[in-house]
Amino acid sequence: MKFFIDTADLDEIREAMSWGVLSGVTTNPSLYARTGGKLADFEAHMAEICRVCEGLPVSAESQAKTTEGMVEDARRLAALAPNVVVKLPICEESLPATHQLASEGIRVNMTLVFSAPQALLAARAGARYVSPFVGRFDDIGDDGLAQLETVVRAVKNYSYGYWDGEGGPEIITASVRTPNHVTQAALMGADIATVPFAALRKCVRHPLTAEGRAKFDADWEKVSAGA
Ligand SMILES: O=P(O)(O)OC[C@H]1O[C@](O)(CO)[C@@H](O)[C@@H]1O
């Protein structure tokens, strides 16, 4: 499984990049809003993320509401850097946009996916990435991981002909909240988990690791004292 970081915060991205584990970045309008960024600076901010993560896919979301607007936005965003992936929400307008963009070699990450039929349609339209959400199902008392499993199993049953050479369409496990979401997504064979920085740090840490380190440190102190 590959790890993407789910944030628009450049400090978080730089730190996670320094760990050497990242394969990409996803952002969305809420994550950009959280940085305090202004509309006028949005494209420059995305270009900067692309520069920091050179060569890794960086998803930047379009807020256009029509097919034509989405295609226009996507072409403009894709021109910012070669590693831009355009994020579009699954809807009637985004399917033809995705189909058109795939024919131009522009990669789409189809977001706000909550069902297998949505995911299958996204893949069929030519999405390079399909992003089923997990945590938001849990938030409403549903089982996000069970929902993810239906998407993974359904999508992986077929090939779609657009991004085969790159191993696409890849499934990005989105709306990840916990290390267990990552574990279960990996066991299901989801290609990618996009993880917020705080959850990524939780994936690094474990109470038994902390306890083990403290014990080793204490024993090493004794060894050093006797030296
Ligand atoms: O439920 P959350 O934590 O807001 O996550 C929303 C998800 O939406 C996305 O935009 C999906 O692509 C990701 O950035 C994020 O994983």
Short mmCIF file of C-alpha atoms and ligand atoms in Angstrom, two decimals:
data_model
loop_
_atom_site.label_atom_id
_atom_site.label_comp_id
_atom_site.label_asym_id
_atom_site.label_seq_id
_atom_site.Cartn_x
_atom_site.Cartn_y
_atom_site.Cartn_z
CA MET A 1 0.00 0.00 0.00
CA LYS A 2 1.16 3.51 -0.79
CA PHE A 3 0.79 6.43 1.61
CA PHE A 4 -0.43 9.83 0.48
CA ILE A 5 -0.72 12.70 2.91
CA ASP A 6 -4.12 14.36 3.10
CA THR A 7 -3.34 18.00 3.79
CA ALA A 8 -2.66 21.34 2.13
CA ASP A 9 -0.35 22.43 4.95
CA LEU A 10 3.16 22.83 3.55
CA ASP A 11 4.89 22.27 6.90
CA GLU A 12 3.10 18.96 7.36
CA ILE A 13 3.88 17.97 3.79
CA ARG A 14 7.58 18.86 4.20
CA GLU A 15 7.84 16.89 7.43
CA ALA A 16 6.09 13.80 6.05
CA MET A 17 8.22 14.04 2.89
CA SER A 18 11.33 13.98 5.09
CA TRP A 19 10.25 10.58 6.45
CA GLY A 20 10.71 9.10 2.96
CA VAL A 21 7.37 7.30 2.98
CA LEU A 22 5.14 9.50 0.83
CA SER A 23 3.89 8.61 -2.63
CA GLY A 24 1.55 11.56 -3.10
CA VAL A 25 -0.59 14.34 -1.66
CA THR A 26 -4.32 14.97 -1.68
CA THR A 27 -5.97 18.27 -0.89
CA ASN A 28 -9.56 19.43 -0.92
CA PRO A 29 -11.27 22.82 -0.53
CA SER A 30 -11.71 22.34 3.24
CA LEU A 31 -8.04 21.48 3.71
CA TYR A 32 -6.99 24.55 1.70
CA ALA A 33 -9.39 26.73 3.72
CA ARG A 34 -7.72 25.39 6.89
CA THR A 35 -4.37 26.86 5.76
CA GLY A 36 -5.97 30.34 5.74
CA GLY A 37 -5.18 30.64 2.03
CA LYS A 38 -7.06 33.07 -0.22
CA LEU A 39 -8.74 32.17 -3.52
CA ALA A 40 -6.22 34.28 -5.44
CA ASP A 41 -3.33 32.26 -3.99
CA PHE A 42 -4.85 28.82 -4.54
CA GLU A 43 -3.02 27.94 -7.73
CA ALA A 44 0.32 29.25 -6.48
CA HIS A 45 -0.13 27.18 -3.31
CA MET A 46 -0.85 24.03 -5.34
CA ALA A 47 2.17 24.76 -7.54
CA GLU A 48 4.33 25.05 -4.42
CA ILE A 49 3.08 21.69 -3.10
CA CYS A 50 3.88 20.19 -6.50
CA ARG A 51 7.40 21.67 -6.31
CA VAL A 52 7.99 20.30 -2.79
CA CYS A 53 6.71 16.88 -3.89
CA GLU A 54 8.27 16.86 -7.33
CA GLY A 55 7.31 13.77 -9.29
CA LEU A 56 4.60 12.68 -6.85
CA PRO A 57 0.90 13.01 -7.69
CA VAL A 58 -0.72 16.04 -6.03
CA SER A 59 -4.51 16.25 -6.13
CA ALA A 60 -5.99 19.74 -6.53
CA GLU A 61 -9.78 19.99 -6.51
CA SER A 62 -11.94 21.87 -9.01
CA GLN A 63 -15.02 23.65 -7.69
CA ALA A 64 -16.57 24.06 -11.15
CA LYS A 65 -20.18 22.97 -11.49
CA THR A 66 -20.43 22.29 -15.24
CA THR A 67 -18.63 19.79 -17.45
CA GLU A 68 -17.08 22.61 -19.47
CA GLY A 69 -15.99 24.43 -16.31
CA MET A 70 -14.40 21.27 -14.91
CA VAL A 71 -12.50 20.61 -18.15
CA GLU A 72 -11.31 24.23 -18.24
CA ASP A 73 -10.25 24.15 -14.57
CA ALA A 74 -8.52 20.82 -15.07
CA ARG A 75 -6.51 22.03 -18.05
CA ARG A 76 -5.43 25.13 -16.10
CA LEU A 77 -4.53 23.12 -12.97
CA ALA A 78 -2.69 20.48 -15.03
CA ALA A 79 -0.61 23.25 -16.61
CA LEU A 80 0.70 24.27 -13.14
CA ALA A 81 3.00 21.24 -12.87
CA PRO A 82 3.38 17.82 -14.47
CA ASN A 83 2.44 16.09 -11.21
CA VAL A 84 -0.99 17.71 -10.79
CA VAL A 85 -3.96 15.37 -10.52
CA VAL A 86 -7.34 17.05 -10.85
CA LYS A 87 -9.91 16.13 -8.27
CA LEU A 88 -13.56 16.07 -9.33
CA PRO A 89 -16.60 14.98 -7.32
CA ILE A 90 -18.57 12.06 -8.79
CA CYS A 91 -21.64 13.49 -10.56
CA GLU A 92 -23.25 13.60 -13.99
CA GLU A 93 -21.14 16.60 -14.96
CA SER A 94 -17.80 15.13 -13.90
CA LEU A 95 -18.12 11.83 -15.79
CA PRO A 96 -17.95 13.38 -19.28
CA ALA A 97 -15.28 15.78 -18.03
CA THR A 98 -13.20 12.84 -16.78
CA HIS A 99 -13.67 11.00 -20.08
CA GLN A 100 -12.48 14.05 -22.01
CA LEU A 101 -9.55 14.68 -19.67
CA ALA A 102 -8.43 11.04 -19.80
CA SER A 103 -8.28 11.32 -23.60
CA GLU A 104 -5.96 14.32 -23.12
CA GLY A 105 -3.77 12.42 -20.65
CA ILE A 106 -4.93 14.54 -17.68
CA ARG A 107 -5.31 12.45 -14.54
CA VAL A 108 -8.50 12.73 -12.53
CA ASN A 109 -8.99 11.68 -8.91
CA MET A 110 -12.73 11.05 -8.56
CA THR A 111 -13.73 12.04 -5.06
CA LEU A 112 -16.78 11.88 -2.77
CA VAL A 113 -17.26 8.23 -3.72
CA PHE A 114 -19.56 6.38 -1.32
CA SER A 115 -20.67 3.30 -3.30
CA ALA A 116 -19.40 0.60 -5.64
CA PRO A 117 -21.54 1.78 -8.58
CA GLN A 118 -20.10 5.28 -8.24
CA ALA A 119 -16.58 3.84 -8.18
CA LEU A 120 -17.23 1.61 -11.19
CA LEU A 121 -18.61 4.55 -13.17
CA ALA A 122 -15.61 6.70 -12.23
CA ALA A 123 -13.23 3.98 -13.40
CA ARG A 124 -15.22 3.45 -16.58
CA ALA A 125 -15.14 7.18 -17.37
CA GLY A 126 -11.33 7.12 -17.16
CA ALA A 127 -10.49 8.29 -13.65
CA ARG A 128 -6.84 7.64 -12.77
CA TYR A 129 -7.73 7.45 -9.06
CA VAL A 130 -11.00 6.63 -7.31
CA SER A 131 -11.43 7.87 -3.72
CA PRO A 132 -13.95 5.98 -1.56
CA PHE A 133 -14.50 7.55 1.88
CA VAL A 134 -14.28 5.56 5.09
CA GLY A 135 -14.47 7.85 8.13
CA ARG A 136 -17.56 9.74 7.04
CA PHE A 137 -19.51 6.46 6.99
CA ASP A 138 -18.31 5.74 10.53
CA ASP A 139 -19.38 9.26 11.51
CA ILE A 140 -22.99 8.43 10.62
CA GLY A 141 -22.95 5.05 12.37
CA ASP A 142 -22.31 3.01 9.21
CA ASP A 143 -19.32 0.69 8.69
CA GLY A 144 -16.83 2.61 6.56
CA LEU A 145 -14.46 -0.33 6.14
CA ALA A 146 -17.22 -2.66 4.96
CA GLN A 147 -18.22 0.00 2.44
CA LEU A 148 -14.62 0.31 1.29
CA GLU A 149 -14.39 -3.43 0.79
CA THR A 150 -17.32 -3.46 -1.64
CA VAL A 151 -15.60 -0.76 -3.70
CA VAL A 152 -12.22 -2.51 -3.74
CA ARG A 153 -13.70 -5.88 -4.69
CA ALA A 154 -15.96 -4.45 -7.38
CA VAL A 155 -13.36 -2.21 -9.02
CA LYS A 156 -10.58 -4.81 -8.96
CA ASN A 157 -12.78 -7.31 -10.83
CA TYR A 158 -12.22 -5.47 -14.12
CA SER A 159 -9.74 -3.58 -16.24
CA TYR A 160 -10.69 -0.30 -17.82
CA GLY A 161 -8.13 0.42 -20.55
CA TYR A 162 -7.13 3.98 -19.64
CA TRP A 163 -4.28 3.85 -17.18
CA ASP A 164 -3.29 0.16 -17.36
CA GLY A 165 0.35 1.07 -18.06
CA GLU A 166 0.48 3.01 -14.78
CA GLY A 167 -1.45 0.40 -12.81
CA GLY A 168 -4.58 2.52 -12.70
CA PRO A 169 -7.25 3.15 -11.76
CA GLU A 170 -5.87 3.06 -8.24
CA ILE A 171 -8.13 3.14 -5.21
CA ILE A 172 -7.32 5.84 -2.69
CA THR A 173 -8.76 5.06 0.73
CA ALA A 174 -9.98 8.50 1.79
CA SER A 175 -11.42 10.02 4.95
CA VAL A 176 -8.96 7.99 7.01
CA ARG A 177 -9.06 8.60 10.76
CA THR A 178 -7.20 5.74 12.44
CA PRO A 179 -4.31 3.29 12.02
CA ASN A 180 -6.90 0.50 11.86
CA HIS A 181 -8.41 2.12 8.76
CA VAL A 182 -4.96 1.83 7.19
CA THR A 183 -4.48 -1.78 8.33
CA GLN A 184 -7.83 -2.94 7.01
CA ALA A 185 -7.50 -1.02 3.75
CA ALA A 186 -4.13 -2.67 3.14
CA LEU A 187 -5.54 -6.13 3.92
CA MET A 188 -8.31 -5.50 1.39
CA GLY A 189 -5.78 -4.56 -1.26
CA ALA A 190 -6.67 -0.86 -1.56
CA ASP A 191 -3.77 0.68 -3.48
CA ILE A 192 -3.33 3.84 -1.44
CA ALA A 193 -4.37 5.40 1.87
CA THR A 194 -4.45 9.18 2.03
CA VAL A 195 -3.86 10.00 5.66
CA PRO A 196 -4.03 13.32 7.56
CA PHE A 197 -0.76 14.21 9.29
CA ALA A 198 -2.05 13.49 12.82
CA ALA A 199 -3.27 10.03 11.80
CA LEU A 200 -0.01 9.38 9.95
CA ARG A 201 1.89 10.13 13.16
CA LYS A 202 -0.42 7.73 15.02
CA CYS A 203 0.58 5.10 12.45
CA VAL A 204 4.26 5.64 13.31
CA ARG A 205 3.79 5.51 17.06
CA HIS A 206 2.74 2.62 19.27
CA PRO A 207 2.58 2.52 23.10
CA LEU A 208 4.63 -0.70 23.16
CA THR A 209 7.28 0.90 20.96
CA ALA A 210 7.48 3.82 23.40
CA GLU A 211 7.65 1.44 26.37
CA GLY A 212 10.29 -0.68 24.65
CA ARG A 213 12.45 2.33 23.88
CA ALA A 214 12.20 3.58 27.47
CA LYS A 215 13.33 0.15 28.75
CA PHE A 216 16.24 -0.05 26.30
CA ASP A 217 17.27 3.51 27.24
CA ALA A 218 17.17 2.68 30.96
CA ASP A 219 19.22 -0.51 30.47
CA TRP A 220 21.70 1.32 28.28
CA GLU A 221 22.11 3.92 31.02
CA LYS A 222 23.17 1.07 33.33
CA VAL A 223 25.62 -0.24 30.74
CA SER A 224 27.04 3.26 30.24
CA ALA A 225 27.30 3.86 34.01
CA GLY A 226 29.35 0.64 34.38
CA ALA A 227 31.66 1.52 31.50
O1 LIG B 1 -13.76 13.01 6.07
P1 LIG B 1 -12.55 13.85 5.96
O2 LIG B 1 -11.55 13.57 7.01
O3 LIG B 1 -12.89 15.31 5.82
O4 LIG B 1 -11.80 13.42 4.63
C1 LIG B 1 -12.23 13.82 3.40
C2 LIG B 1 -11.49 13.16 2.29
O5 LIG B 1 -11.85 13.79 1.13
C3 LIG B 1 -10.81 13.81 0.20
O6 LIG B 1 -10.95 15.06 -0.37
C4 LIG B 1 -11.00 12.67 -0.74
O7 LIG B 1 -10.26 12.73 -1.88
C5 LIG B 1 -9.55 13.62 0.94
O8 LIG B 1 -8.77 14.77 0.84
C6 LIG B 1 -10.01 13.27 2.35
O9 LIG B 1 -9.48 12.01 2.65
#
